[in-house]
mmCIF file of C-alpha atoms in Angstrom:
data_model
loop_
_atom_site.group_PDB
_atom_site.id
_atom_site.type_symbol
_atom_site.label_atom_id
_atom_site.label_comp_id
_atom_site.label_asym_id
_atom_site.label_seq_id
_atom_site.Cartn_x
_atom_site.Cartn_y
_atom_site.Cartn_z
ATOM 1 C CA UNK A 1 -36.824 67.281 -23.292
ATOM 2 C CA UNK A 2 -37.483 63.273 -23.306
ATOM 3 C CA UNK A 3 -36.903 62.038 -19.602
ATOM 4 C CA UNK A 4 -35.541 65.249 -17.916
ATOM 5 C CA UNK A 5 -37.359 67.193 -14.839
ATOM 6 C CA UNK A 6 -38.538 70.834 -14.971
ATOM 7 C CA UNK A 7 -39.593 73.374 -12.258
ATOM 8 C CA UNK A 8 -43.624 73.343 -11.635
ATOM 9 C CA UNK A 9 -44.136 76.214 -9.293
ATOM 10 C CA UNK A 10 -47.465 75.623 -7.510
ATOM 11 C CA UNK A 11 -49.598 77.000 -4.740
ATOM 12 C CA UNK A 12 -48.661 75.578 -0.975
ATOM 13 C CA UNK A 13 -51.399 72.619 -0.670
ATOM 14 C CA UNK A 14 -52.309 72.083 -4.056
ATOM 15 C CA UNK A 15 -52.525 68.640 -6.121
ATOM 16 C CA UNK A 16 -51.117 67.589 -9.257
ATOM 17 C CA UNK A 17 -52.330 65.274 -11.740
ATOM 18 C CA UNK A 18 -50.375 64.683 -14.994
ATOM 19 C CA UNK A 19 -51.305 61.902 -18.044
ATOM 20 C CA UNK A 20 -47.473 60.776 -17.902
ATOM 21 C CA UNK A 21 -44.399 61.728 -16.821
ATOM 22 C CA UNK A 22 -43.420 61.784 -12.844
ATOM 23 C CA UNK A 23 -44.262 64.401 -10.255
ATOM 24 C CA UNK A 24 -42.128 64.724 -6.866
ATOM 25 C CA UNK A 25 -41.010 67.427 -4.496
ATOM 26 C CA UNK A 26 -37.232 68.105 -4.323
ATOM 27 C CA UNK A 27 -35.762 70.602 -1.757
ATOM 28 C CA UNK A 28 -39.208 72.562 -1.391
ATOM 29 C CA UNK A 29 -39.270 72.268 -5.383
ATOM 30 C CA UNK A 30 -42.044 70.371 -7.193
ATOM 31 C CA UNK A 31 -41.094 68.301 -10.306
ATOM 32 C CA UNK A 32 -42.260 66.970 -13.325
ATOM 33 C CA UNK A 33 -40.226 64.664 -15.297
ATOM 34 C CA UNK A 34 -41.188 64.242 -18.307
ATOM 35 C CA UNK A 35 -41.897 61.157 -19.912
ATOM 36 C CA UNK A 36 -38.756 59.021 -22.065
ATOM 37 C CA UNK A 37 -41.518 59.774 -25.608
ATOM 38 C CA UNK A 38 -41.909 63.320 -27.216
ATOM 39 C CA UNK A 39 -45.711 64.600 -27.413
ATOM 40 C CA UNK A 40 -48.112 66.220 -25.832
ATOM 41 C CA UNK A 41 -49.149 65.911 -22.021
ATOM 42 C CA UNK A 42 -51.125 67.298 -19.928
ATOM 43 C CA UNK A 43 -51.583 68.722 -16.164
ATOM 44 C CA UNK A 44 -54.090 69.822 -13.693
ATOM 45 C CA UNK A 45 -53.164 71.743 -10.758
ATOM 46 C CA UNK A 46 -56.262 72.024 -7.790
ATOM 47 C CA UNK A 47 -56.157 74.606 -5.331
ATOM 48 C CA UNK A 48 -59.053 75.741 -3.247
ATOM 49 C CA UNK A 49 -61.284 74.709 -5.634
ATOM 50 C CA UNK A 50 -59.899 75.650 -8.570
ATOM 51 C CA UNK A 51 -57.790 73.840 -11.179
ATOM 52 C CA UNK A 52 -55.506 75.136 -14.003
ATOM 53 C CA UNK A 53 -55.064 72.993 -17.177
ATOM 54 C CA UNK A 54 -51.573 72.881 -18.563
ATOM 55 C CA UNK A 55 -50.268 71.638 -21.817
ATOM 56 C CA UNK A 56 -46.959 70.149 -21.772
ATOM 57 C CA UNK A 57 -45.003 69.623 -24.585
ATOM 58 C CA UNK A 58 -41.521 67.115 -24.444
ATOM 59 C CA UNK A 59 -39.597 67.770 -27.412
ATOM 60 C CA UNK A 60 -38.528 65.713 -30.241
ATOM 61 C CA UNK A 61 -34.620 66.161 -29.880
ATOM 62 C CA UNK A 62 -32.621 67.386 -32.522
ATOM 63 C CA UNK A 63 -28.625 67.688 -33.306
ATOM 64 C CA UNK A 64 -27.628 70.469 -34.878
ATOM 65 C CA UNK A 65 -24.913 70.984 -37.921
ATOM 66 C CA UNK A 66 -25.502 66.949 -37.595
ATOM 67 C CA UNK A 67 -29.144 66.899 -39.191
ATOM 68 C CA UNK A 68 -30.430 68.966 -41.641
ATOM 69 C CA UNK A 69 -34.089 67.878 -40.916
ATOM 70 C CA UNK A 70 -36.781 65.797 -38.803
ATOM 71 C CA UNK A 71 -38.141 63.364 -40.698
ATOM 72 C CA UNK A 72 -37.864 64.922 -43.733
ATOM 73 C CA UNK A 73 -39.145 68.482 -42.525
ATOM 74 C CA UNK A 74 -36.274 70.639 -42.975
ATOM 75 C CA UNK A 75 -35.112 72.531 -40.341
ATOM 76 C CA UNK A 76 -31.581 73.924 -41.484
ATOM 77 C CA UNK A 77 -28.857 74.752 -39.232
ATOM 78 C CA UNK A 78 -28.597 77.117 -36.304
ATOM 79 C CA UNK A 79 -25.540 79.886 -35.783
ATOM 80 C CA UNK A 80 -23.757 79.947 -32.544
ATOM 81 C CA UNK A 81 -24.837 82.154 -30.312
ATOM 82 C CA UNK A 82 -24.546 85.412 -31.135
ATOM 83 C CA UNK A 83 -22.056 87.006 -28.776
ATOM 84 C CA UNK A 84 -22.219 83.851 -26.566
ATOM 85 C CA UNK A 85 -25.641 85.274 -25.452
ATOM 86 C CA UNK A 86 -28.073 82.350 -23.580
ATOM 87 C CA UNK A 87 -30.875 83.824 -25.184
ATOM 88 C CA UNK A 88 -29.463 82.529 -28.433
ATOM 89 C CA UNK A 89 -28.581 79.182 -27.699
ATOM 90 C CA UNK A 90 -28.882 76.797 -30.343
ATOM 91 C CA UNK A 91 -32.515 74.817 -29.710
ATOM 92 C CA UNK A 92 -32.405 71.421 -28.546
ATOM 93 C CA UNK A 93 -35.644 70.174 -29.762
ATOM 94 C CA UNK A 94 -38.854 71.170 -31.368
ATOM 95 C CA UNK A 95 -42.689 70.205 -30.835
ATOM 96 C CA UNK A 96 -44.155 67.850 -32.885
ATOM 97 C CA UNK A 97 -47.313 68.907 -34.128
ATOM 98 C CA UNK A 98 -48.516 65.833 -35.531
ATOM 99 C CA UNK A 99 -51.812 65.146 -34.936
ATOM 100 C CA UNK A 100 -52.167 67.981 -32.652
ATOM 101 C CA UNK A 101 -55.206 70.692 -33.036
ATOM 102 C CA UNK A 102 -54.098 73.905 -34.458
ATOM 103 C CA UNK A 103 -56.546 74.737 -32.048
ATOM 104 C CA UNK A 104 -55.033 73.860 -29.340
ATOM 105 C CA UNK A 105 -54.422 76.169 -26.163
ATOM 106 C CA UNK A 106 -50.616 77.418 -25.285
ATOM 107 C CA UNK A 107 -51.637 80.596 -23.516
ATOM 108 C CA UNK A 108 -55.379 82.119 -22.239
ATOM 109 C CA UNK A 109 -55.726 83.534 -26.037
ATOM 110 C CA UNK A 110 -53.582 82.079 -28.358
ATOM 111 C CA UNK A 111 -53.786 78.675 -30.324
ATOM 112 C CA UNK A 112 -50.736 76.900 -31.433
ATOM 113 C CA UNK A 113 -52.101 77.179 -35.072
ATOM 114 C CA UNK A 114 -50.837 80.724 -34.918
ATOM 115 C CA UNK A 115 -47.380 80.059 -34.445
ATOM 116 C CA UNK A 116 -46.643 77.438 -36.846
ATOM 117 C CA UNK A 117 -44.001 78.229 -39.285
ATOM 118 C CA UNK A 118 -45.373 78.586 -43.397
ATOM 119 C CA UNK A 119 -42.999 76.240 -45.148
ATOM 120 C CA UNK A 120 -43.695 72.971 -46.419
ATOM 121 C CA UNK A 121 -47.871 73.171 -46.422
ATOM 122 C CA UNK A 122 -49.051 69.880 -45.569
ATOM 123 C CA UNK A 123 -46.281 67.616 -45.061
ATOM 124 C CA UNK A 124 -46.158 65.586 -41.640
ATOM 125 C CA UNK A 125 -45.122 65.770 -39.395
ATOM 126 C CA UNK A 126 -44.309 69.494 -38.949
ATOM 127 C CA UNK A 127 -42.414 71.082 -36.193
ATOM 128 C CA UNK A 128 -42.298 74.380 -34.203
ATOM 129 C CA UNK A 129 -40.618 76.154 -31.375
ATOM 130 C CA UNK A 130 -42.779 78.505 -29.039
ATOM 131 C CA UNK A 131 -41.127 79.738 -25.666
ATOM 132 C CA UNK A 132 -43.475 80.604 -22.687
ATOM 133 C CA UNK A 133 -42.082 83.815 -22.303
ATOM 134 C CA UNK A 134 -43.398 84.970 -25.959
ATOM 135 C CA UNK A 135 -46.530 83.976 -24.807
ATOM 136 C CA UNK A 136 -47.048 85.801 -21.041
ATOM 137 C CA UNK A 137 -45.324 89.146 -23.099
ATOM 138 C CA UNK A 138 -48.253 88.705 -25.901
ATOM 139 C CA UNK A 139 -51.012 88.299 -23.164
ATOM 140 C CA UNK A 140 -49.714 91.123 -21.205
ATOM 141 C CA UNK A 141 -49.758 93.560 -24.406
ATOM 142 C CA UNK A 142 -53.285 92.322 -25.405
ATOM 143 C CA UNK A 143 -54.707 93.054 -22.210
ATOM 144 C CA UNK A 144 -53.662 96.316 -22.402
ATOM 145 C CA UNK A 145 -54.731 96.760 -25.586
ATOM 146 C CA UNK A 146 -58.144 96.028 -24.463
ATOM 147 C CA UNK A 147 -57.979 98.183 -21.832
ATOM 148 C CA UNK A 148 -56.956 101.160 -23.906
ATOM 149 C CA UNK A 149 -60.193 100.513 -25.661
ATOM 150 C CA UNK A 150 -58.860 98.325 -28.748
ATOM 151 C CA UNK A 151 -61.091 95.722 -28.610
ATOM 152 C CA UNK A 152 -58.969 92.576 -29.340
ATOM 153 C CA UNK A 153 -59.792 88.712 -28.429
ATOM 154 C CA UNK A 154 -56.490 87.976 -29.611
ATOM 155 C CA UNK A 155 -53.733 89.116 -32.412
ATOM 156 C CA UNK A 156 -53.650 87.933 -35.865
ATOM 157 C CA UNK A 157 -49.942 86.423 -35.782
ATOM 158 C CA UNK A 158 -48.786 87.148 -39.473
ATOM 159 C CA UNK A 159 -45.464 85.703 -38.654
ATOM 160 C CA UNK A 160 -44.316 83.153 -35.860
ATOM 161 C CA UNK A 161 -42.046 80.324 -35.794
ATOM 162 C CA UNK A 162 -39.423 79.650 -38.900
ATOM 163 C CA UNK A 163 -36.779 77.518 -39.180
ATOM 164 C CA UNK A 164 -33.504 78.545 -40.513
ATOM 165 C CA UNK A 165 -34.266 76.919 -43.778
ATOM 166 C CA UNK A 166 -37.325 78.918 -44.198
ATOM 167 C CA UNK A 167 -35.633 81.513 -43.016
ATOM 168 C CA UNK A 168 -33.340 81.734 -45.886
ATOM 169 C CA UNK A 169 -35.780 80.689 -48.329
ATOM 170 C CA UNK A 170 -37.576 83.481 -47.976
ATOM 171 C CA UNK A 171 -34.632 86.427 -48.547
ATOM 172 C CA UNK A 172 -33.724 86.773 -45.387
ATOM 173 C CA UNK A 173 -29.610 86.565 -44.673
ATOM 174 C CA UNK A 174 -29.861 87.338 -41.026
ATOM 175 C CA UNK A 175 -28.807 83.966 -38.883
ATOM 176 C CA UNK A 176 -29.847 85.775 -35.722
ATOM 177 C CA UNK A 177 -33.872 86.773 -36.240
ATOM 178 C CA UNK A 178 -36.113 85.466 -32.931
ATOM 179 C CA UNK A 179 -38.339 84.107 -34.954
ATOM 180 C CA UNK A 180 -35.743 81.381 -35.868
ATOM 181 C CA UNK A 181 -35.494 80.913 -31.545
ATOM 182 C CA UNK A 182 -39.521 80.592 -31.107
ATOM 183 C CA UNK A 183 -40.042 84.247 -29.333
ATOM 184 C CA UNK A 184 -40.877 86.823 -31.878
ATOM 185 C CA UNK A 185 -44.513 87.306 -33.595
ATOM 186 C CA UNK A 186 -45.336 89.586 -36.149
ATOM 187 C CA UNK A 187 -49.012 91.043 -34.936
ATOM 188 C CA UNK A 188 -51.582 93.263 -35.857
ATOM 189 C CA UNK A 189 -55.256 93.634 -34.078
ATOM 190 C CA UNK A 190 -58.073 92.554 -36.642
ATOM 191 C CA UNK A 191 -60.996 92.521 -34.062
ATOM 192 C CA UNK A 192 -63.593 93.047 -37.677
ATOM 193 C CA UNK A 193 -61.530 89.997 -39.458
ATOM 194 C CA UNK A 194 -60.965 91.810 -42.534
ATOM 195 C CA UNK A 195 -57.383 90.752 -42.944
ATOM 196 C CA UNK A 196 -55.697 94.185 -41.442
ATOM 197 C CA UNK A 197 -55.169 96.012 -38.904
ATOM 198 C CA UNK A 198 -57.413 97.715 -37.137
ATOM 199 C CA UNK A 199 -58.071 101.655 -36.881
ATOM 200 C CA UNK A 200 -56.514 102.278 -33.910
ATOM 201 C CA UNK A 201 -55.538 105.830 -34.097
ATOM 202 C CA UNK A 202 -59.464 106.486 -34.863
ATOM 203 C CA UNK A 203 -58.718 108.702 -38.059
ATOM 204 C CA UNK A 204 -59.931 106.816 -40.759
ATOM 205 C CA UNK A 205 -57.187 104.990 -42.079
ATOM 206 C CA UNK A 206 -55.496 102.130 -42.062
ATOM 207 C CA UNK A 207 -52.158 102.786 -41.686
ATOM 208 C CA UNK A 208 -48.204 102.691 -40.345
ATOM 209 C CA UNK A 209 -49.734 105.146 -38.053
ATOM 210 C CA UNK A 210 -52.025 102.480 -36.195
ATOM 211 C CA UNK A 211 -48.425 99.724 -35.925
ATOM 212 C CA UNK A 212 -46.645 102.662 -34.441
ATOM 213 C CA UNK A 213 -49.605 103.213 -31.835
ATOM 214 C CA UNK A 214 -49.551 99.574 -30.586
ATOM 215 C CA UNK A 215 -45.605 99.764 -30.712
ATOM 216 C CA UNK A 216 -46.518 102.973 -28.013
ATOM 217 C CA UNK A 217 -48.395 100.761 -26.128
ATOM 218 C CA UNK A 218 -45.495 98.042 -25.903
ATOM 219 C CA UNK A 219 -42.993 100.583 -24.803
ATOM 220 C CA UNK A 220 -45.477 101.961 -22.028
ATOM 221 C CA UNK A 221 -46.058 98.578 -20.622
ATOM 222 C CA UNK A 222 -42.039 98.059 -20.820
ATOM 223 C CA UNK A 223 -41.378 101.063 -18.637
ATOM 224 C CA UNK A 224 -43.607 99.826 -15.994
ATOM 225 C CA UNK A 225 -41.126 97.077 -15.490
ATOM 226 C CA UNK A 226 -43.148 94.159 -14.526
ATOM 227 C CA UNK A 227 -41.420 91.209 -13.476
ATOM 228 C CA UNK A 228 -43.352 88.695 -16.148
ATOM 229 C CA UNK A 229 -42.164 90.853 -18.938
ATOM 230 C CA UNK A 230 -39.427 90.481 -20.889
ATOM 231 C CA UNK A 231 -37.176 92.908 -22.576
ATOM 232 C CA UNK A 232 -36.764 92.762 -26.474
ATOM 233 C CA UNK A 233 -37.280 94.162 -30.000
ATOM 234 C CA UNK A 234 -40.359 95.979 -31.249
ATOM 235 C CA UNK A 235 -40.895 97.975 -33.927
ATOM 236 C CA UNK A 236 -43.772 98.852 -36.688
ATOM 237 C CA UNK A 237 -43.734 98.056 -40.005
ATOM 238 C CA UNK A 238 -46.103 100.015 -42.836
ATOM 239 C CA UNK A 239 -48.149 98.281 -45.272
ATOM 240 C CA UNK A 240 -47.086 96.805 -48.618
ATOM 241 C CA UNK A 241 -48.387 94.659 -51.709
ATOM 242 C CA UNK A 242 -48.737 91.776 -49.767
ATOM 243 C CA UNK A 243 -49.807 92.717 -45.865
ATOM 244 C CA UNK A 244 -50.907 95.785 -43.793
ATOM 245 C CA UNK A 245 -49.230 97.652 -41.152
ATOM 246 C CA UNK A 246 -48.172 94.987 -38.640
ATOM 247 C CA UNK A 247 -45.940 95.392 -35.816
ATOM 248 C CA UNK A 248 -42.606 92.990 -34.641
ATOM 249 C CA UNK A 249 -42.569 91.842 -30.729
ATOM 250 C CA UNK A 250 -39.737 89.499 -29.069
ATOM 251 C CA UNK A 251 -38.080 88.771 -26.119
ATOM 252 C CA UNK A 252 -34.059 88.651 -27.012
ATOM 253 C CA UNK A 253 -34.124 89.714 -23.391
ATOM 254 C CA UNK A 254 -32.617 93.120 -24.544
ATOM 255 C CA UNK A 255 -34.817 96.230 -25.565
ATOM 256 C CA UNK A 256 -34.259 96.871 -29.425
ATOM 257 C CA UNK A 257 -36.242 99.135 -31.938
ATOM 258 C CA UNK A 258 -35.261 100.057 -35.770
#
């Protein structure tokens, strides 16, 4: 958010260099603190040689059950947390994707064109939520992917962000789906980019078969228990008029599967 610090966990030695925004050490702690405008900044962290590019995004702040939408982009109006749960905490801003690349980097593989929510096609600006966590649990699964031989440079992201007014628009009645909180992506692999998924059962179809397998995958890396990923819903979905098999990943921070 506009003008408040966050955590930067760096190597011991290294330097920072940010476009805006202050950096300072608190208590062993480095911070940022972001600048008083929303938009996009950006780090470099240099250690040993190396550097790692960040891309830092300060929200534009919004109130809910007081606005409806962001300069005219409607946004709706978020429940209260379902039972009290942090995870579901009402969102205090989103990014503004104005003038931003949809191919812009959030994570090693994915662009923040994936992620943007369907409704409104070309109005400006537009705005999204995408949590960091979504985006290690995604890069985790699609390594492992590749390793289990399912070649895969990313995932097609069928579904990301929507806002509670799209939400609705589109049939749905539930006030508590993660895609509404910026974690939750429906995905399928489509390394041949003919608009499905791949065969990844190897038997000659395309089919629910080939979700469930990468749903397999998810629940094999979840029993490993590493300390990046978090817990939450997953669950394949077969094909129908309008997609192919696809498969539903979040991180509610609970395990879940219908």
């Amino acid at each position: 958010m506009p003008g408040e610090p966050v955590e930067i966990e760096v190597p011991q030695g290294a330097s920072i260099s940010v476009s805006a925004g202050e950096v300072s050490e608190e208590g062993g702690k480095i911070l940022w603190r972001a600048p008083d405008s929303p938009g996009l900044e950006d780090m470099t962290i240099t250690h040993n040689g190396q550097q790692v590019h960040l891309n830092l995004f300060v929200l534009t702040p919004f109130r809910n059950g007081v606005e409806d939408a962001l300069n005219g982009y409607r946004i709706g109006k978020y429940a209260q947390p379902l039972r009290n749960m942090s995870s579901y905490a009402v969102p205090r801003g989103f990014i503004d994707l104005t003038a931003m690349s949809e191919d812009l980097r959030v994570s090693p593989n994915f662009k923040l064109g994936q992620f943007r929510c369907k409704q409104q096609p070309g109005h400006e600006p537009t705005y999204l939520l995408l949590r960091p966590e979504m985006l290690v649990k995604l890069e985790i699964i699609l390594e492992a992917a590749n390793e289990r031989g399912w070649e895969a440079d990313t995932f097609f992201v069928m579904s990301g962000y929507r806002t509670p007014f799209y939400n609705a628009a589109i049939g749905n009645t539930t006030t508590s789906s993660r895609h509404l909180y910026g974690d939750a992506a429906d995905i399928y692999i489509d390394q041949d980019r003919d608009g499905q998924m791949d065969d990844l059962d190897g038997n000659g179809r395309i089919e629910k078969a080939d979700a469930y397998a990468l749903v397999a995958l998810i629940d094999d890396l979840a029993a490993k228990k590493d300390p990046r990923w978090v817990p939450g819903g997953g669950s394949a979905y077969g094909a129908n008029a309008a997609h192919g098999p696809f498969v539903h990943v979040d991180t509610r921070g609970y395990k879940a599967r219908w």
